[in-house]
Short mmCIF file of C-alpha atoms and ligand atoms in Angstrom, two decimals:
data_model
loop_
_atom_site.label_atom_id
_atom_site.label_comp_id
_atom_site.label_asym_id
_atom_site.label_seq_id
_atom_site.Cartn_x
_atom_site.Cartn_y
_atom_site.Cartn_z
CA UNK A 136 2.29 9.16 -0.11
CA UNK A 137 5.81 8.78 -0.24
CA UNK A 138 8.27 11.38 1.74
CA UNK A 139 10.53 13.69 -0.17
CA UNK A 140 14.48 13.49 0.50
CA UNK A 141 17.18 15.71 -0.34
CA UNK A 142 20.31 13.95 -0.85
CA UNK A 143 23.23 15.89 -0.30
CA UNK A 144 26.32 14.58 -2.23
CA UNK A 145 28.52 15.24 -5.11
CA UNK A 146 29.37 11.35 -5.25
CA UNK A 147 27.28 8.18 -5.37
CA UNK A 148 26.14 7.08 -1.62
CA UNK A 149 27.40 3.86 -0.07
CA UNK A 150 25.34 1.57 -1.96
CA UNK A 151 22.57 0.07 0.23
CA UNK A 152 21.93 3.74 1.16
CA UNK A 153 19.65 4.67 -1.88
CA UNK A 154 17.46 1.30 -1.59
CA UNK A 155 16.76 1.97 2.10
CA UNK A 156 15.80 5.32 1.56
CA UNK A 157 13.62 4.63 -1.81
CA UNK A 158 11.66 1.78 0.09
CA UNK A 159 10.28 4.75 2.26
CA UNK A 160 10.96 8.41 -0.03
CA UNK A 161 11.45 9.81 -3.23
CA UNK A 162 14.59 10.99 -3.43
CA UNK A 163 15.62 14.18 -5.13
CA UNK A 164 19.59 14.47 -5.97
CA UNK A 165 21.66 17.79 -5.17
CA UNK A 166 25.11 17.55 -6.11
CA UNK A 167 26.90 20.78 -4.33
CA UNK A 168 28.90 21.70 -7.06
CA UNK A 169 26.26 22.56 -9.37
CA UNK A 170 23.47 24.82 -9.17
CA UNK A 171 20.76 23.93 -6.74
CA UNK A 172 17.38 22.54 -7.65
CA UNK A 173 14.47 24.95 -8.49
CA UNK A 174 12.79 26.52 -5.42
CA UNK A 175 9.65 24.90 -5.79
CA UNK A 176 10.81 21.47 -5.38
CA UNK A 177 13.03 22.69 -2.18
CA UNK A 178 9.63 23.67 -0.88
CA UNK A 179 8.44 20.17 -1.25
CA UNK A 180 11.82 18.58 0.79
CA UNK A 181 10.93 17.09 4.80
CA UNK A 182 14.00 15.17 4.62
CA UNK A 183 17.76 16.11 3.42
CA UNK A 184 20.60 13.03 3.80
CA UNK A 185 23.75 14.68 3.66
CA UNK A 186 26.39 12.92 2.56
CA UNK A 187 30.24 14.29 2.50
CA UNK A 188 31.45 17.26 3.78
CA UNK A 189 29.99 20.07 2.31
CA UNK A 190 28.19 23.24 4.23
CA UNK A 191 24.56 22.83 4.99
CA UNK A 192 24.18 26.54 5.66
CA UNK A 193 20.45 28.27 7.28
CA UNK A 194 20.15 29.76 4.36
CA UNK A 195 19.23 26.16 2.69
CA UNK A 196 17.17 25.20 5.37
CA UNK A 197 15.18 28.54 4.71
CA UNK A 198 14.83 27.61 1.40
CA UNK A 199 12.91 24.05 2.66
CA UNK A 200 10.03 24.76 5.19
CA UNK A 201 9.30 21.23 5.17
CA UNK A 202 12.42 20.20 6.15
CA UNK A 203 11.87 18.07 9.37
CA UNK A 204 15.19 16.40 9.35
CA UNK A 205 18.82 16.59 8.26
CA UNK A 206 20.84 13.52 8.77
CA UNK A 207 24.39 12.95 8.31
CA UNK A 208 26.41 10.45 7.31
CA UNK A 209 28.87 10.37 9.46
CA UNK A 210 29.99 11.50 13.13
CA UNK A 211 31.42 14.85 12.62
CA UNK A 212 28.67 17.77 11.65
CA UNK A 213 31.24 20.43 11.72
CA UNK A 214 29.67 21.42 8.09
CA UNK A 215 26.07 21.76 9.55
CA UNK A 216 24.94 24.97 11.13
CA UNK A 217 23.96 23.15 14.12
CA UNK A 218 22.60 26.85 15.59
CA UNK A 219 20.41 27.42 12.88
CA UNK A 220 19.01 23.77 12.96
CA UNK A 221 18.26 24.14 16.49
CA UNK A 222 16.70 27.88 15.87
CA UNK A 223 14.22 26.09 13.50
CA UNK A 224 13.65 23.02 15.17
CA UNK A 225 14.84 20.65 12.68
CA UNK A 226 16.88 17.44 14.46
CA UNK A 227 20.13 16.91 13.17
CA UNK A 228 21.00 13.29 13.25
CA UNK A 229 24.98 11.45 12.98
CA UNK A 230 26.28 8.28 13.58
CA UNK A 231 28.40 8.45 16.58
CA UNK A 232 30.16 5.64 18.51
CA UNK A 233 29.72 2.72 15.88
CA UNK A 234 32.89 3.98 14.16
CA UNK A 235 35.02 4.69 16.90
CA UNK A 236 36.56 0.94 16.82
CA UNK A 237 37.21 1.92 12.89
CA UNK A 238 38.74 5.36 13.41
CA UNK A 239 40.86 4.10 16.43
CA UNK A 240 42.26 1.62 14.47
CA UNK A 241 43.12 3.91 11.33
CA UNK A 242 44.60 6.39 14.14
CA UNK A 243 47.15 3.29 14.62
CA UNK A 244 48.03 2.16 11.65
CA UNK A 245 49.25 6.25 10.78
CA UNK A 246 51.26 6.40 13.79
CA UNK A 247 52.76 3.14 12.78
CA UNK A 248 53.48 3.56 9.39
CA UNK A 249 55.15 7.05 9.80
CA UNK A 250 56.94 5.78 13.07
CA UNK A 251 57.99 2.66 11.28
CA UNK A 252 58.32 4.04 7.62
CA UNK A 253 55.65 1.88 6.24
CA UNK A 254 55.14 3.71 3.20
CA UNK A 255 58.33 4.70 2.12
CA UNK A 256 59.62 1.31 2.81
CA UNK A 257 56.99 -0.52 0.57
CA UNK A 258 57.91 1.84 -2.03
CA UNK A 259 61.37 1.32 -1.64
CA UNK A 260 60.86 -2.93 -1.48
CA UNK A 261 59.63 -2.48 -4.63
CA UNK A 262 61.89 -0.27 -6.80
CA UNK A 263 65.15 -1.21 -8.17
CA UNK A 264 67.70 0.43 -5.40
CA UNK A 265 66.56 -2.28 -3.04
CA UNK A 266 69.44 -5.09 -3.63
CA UNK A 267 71.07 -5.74 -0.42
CA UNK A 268 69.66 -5.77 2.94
CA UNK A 269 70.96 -3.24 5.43
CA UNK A 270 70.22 -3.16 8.47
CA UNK A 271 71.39 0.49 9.20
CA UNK A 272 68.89 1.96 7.02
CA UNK A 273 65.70 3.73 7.21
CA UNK A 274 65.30 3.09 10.89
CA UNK A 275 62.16 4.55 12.55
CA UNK A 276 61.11 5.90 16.16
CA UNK A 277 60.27 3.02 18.23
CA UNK A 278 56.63 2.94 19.19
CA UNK A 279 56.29 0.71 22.51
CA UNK A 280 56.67 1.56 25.98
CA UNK A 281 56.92 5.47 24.75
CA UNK A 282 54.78 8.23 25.61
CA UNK A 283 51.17 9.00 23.60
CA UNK A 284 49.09 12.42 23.94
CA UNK A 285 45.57 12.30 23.22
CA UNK A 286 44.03 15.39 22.08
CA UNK A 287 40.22 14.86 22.35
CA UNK A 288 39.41 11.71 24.46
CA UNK A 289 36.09 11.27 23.55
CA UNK A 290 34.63 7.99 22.72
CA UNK A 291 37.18 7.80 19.32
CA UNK A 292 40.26 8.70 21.96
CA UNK A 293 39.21 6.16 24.31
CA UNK A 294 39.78 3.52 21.81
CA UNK A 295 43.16 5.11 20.78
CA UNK A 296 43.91 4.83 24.30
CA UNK A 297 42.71 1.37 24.60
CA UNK A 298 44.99 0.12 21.52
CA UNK A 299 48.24 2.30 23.16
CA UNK A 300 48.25 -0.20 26.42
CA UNK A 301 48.69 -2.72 24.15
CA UNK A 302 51.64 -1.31 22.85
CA UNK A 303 52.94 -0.45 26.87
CA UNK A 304 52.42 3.10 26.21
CA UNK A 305 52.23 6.10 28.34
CA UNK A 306 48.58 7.70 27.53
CA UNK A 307 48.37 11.55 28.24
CA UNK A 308 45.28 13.51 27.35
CA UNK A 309 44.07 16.76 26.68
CA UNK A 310 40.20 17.23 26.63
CA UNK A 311 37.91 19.73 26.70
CA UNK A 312 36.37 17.94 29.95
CA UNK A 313 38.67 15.42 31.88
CA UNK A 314 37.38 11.67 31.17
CA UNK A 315 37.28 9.63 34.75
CA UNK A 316 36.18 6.38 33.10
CA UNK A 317 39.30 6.62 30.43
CA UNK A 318 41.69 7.53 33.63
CA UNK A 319 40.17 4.82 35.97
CA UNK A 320 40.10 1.57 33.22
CA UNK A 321 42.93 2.72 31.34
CA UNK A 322 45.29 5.24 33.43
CA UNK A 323 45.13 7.88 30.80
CA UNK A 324 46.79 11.42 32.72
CA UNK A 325 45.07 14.75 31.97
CA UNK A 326 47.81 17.34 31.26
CA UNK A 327 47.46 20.62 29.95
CA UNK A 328 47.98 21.26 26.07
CA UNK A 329 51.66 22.12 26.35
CA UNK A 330 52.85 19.87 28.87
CA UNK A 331 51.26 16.94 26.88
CA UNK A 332 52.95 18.62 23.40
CA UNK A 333 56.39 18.77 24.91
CA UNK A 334 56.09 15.08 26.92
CA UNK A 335 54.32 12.79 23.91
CA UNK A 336 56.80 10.73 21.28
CA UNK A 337 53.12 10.90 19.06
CA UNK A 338 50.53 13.28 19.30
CA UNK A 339 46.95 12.12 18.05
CA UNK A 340 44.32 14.06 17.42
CA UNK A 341 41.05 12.80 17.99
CA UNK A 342 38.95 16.17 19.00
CA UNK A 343 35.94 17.11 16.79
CA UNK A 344 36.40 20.46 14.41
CA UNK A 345 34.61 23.57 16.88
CA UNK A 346 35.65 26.85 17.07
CA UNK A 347 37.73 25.83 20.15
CA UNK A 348 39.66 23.40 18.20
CA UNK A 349 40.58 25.46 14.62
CA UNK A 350 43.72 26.00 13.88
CA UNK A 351 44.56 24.26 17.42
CA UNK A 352 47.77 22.94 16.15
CA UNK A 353 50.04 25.63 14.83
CA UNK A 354 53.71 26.89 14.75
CA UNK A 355 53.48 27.89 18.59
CA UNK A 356 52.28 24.35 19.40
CA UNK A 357 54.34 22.19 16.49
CA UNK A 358 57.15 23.93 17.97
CA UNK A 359 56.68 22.73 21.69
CA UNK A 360 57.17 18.83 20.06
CA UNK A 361 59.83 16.69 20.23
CA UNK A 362 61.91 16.73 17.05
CA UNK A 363 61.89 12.58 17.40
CA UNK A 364 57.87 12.86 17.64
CA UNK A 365 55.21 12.26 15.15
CA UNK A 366 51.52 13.81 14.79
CA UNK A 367 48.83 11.91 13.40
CA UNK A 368 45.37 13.94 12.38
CA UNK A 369 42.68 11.54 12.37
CA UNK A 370 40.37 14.66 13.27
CA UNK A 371 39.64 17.15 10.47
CA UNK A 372 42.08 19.10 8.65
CA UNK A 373 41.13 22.40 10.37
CA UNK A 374 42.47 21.82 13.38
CA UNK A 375 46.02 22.17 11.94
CA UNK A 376 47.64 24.96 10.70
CA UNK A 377 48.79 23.89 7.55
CA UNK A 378 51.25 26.01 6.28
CA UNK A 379 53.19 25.50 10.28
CA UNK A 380 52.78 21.75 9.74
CA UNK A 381 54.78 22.56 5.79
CA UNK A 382 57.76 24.23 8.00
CA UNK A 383 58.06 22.09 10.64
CA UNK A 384 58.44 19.00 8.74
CA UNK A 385 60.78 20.77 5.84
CA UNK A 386 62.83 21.76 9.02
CA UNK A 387 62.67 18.77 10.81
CA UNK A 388 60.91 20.15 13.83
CA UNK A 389 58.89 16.83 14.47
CA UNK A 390 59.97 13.39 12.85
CA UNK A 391 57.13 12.95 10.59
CA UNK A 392 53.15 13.77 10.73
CA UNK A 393 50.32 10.90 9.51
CA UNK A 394 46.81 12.72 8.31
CA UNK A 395 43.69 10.87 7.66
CA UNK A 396 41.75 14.86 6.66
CA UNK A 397 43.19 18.24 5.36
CA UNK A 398 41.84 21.41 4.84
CA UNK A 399 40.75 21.93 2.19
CA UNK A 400 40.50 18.21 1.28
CA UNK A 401 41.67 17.17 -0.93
CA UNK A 402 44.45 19.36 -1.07
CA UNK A 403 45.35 20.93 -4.41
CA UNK A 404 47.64 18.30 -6.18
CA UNK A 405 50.13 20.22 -6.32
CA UNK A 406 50.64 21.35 -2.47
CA UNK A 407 53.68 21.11 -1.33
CA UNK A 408 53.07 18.80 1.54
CA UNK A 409 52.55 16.15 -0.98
CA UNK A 410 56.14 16.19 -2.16
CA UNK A 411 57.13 15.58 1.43
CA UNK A 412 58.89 12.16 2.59
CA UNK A 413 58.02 12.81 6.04
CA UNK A 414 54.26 12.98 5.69
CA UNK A 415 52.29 9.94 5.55
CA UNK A 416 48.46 10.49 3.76
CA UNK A 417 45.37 8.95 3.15
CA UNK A 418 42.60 10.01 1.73
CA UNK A 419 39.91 10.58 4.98
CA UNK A 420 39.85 6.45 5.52
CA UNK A 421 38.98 6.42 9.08
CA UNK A 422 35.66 4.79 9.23
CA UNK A 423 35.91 2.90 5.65
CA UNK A 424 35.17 -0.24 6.09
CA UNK A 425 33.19 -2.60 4.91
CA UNK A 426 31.34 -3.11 8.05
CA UNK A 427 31.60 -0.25 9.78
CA UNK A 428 30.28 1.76 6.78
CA UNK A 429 26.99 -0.68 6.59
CA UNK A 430 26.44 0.46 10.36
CA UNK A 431 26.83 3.97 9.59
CA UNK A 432 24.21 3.50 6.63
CA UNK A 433 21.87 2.10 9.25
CA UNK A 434 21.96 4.48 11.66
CA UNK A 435 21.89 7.59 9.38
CA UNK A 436 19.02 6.06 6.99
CA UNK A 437 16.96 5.45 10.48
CA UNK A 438 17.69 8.85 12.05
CA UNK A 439 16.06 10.30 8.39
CA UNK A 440 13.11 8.01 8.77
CA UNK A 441 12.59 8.79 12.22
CA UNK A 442 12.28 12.40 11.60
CA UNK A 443 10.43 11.90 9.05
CA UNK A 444 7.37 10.13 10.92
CA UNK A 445 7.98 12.37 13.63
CA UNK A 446 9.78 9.52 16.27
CA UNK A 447 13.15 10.67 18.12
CA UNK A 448 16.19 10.10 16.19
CA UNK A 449 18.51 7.26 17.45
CA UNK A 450 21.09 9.49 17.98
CA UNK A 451 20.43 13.04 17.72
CA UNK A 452 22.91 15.59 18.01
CA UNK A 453 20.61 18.57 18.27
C1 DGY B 33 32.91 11.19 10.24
O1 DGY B 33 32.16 10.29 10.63
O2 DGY B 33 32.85 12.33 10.67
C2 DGY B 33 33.88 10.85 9.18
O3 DGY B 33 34.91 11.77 9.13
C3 DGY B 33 33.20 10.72 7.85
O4 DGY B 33 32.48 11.87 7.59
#
């Protein structure tokens, strides 16, 4: 007899998700902005694949005492009450290290394009003001041999760190833990939060969403920055204060800020960060790609099927 599966999404799954999962489940279909399925057939789920960003709360699992597994696709589980997993015993499964390569290199190409006016300038290439070449305009911060701060040097940072040598940078860090290996191959420095805020010519942050790490970035720390220095959130949008991040860049307090995630995302279309120059954004792109995204389907379709028969997830976050 087949498993039943939850999925979790209020978009179509990457698209060899569903055929791994059928081979092995039916599959019942939740989108989170409508109503949830009747309670009967919630009583019938062992499996849920959850898939986006939106809260899977103990008072769903309560709803599912079948449920043997939730798995995620994706690294972060800040939208999963972990707790309340763990209180039930009900592994939580995510997809860590496979995108870090992905995310690192997204986490460079933002500091490059606001450094370097990438997006502006392609804009501009194209429009009809562009008809003589001038070499004192739109010039940028220079991005090698300066100083980059870390915030969060896990296994995402560590790559961030790894691509900044390349580029003869400085690496700082801030971490909840200090990282020997990322000091020893790579000669990151631990600094505290400030020091690292007032030092860095870019700021990246690479930390998961906790309650240690909301709202992190507000007007106290925005204001410790360089005005010549860019921040790049390749983390989730809660970790910055948006409305501080609005007034620093309308006053110039920091050069320019890249995000990957907002909060909420996306942001209403008419926010007024939008309408900024400054601001370089992309819609939450750091692990799209083709390849890494097959990986992640993988891993998160074999964490629910390992649940399900009872075997140890391959990676397991609680
Ligand atoms: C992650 O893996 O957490 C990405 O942000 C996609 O959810």
């Amino acid at each position: 007899m087949p498993y039943k599966v939850l999925i979790r999404s209020e978009i179509e799954p990457y698209h060899t998700i569903i055929p791994m999962i059928e081979q092995r489940a039916e599959i019942v279909r939740w989108n989170p902005l409508e109503p949830q399925p009747p309670a009967e057939l919630l009583r019938t789920i062992e499996g849920v694949y959850n898939y986006g960003h939106y809260a899977f709360t103990a008072e769903y699992m309560d709803l599912m005492p079948e449920l043997r597994v939730i798995s995620n696709y994706g690294v972060g589980v800040d939208h999963i009450d972990l707790q309340a997993a763990q209180e039930r015993g009900i592994p939580v499964g995510n997809t860590p290290k496979i995108l870090d390569g992905a995310t690192a290199d997204i986490t460079f190409a933002l500091l490059l394009a606001a450094a370097r006016n990438l997006i502006q300038g392609d804009h501009f290439a194209r429009g009809p003001d562009f008809v003589a070449y001038d070499p004192s305009f739109m010039l940028g911060q220079e991005v090698h041999h300066q100083v980059l701060g870390i915030i969060g040097l896990g296994s995402i940072g560590y790559q961030v760190a790894r691509r900044a040598l390349a580029f003869d940078m400085t690496v700082l860090y801030h971490n909840r833990n200090r990282n020997p290996k990322a000091e020893a191959d790579l000669g990151a420095r631990y600094v505290e939060l400030d020091e690292l805020l007032q030092q860095a010519d870019f700021v990246t942050l690479n930390m998961p969403l906790t309650d240690q790490t909301r709202g992190m970035i507000g007007q106290r720390e925005l204001g410790l920055m360089k005005k010549s220095a860019v921040l790049v959130n390749a983390a989730r949008g809660g970790v910055v204060d948006h409305d501080a991040l609005l007034e620093t860049l309308q006053n110039g307090g920091i050069y320019a800020a890249a995000l990957d995630v907002t909060e909420p995302e996306p942001l209403p279309r008419n926010h007024p960060l939008l309408a900024l120059d400054n601001l370089v954004i992309i819609p939450h792109l750091g692990s799209a790609t083709h390849q890494t995204r097959q990986i992640m389907a993988e891993r998160s379709v074999g964490n629910l099927l390992a649940g399900l028969e009872g075997r140890e997830l391959l990676s397991r976050i609680v």
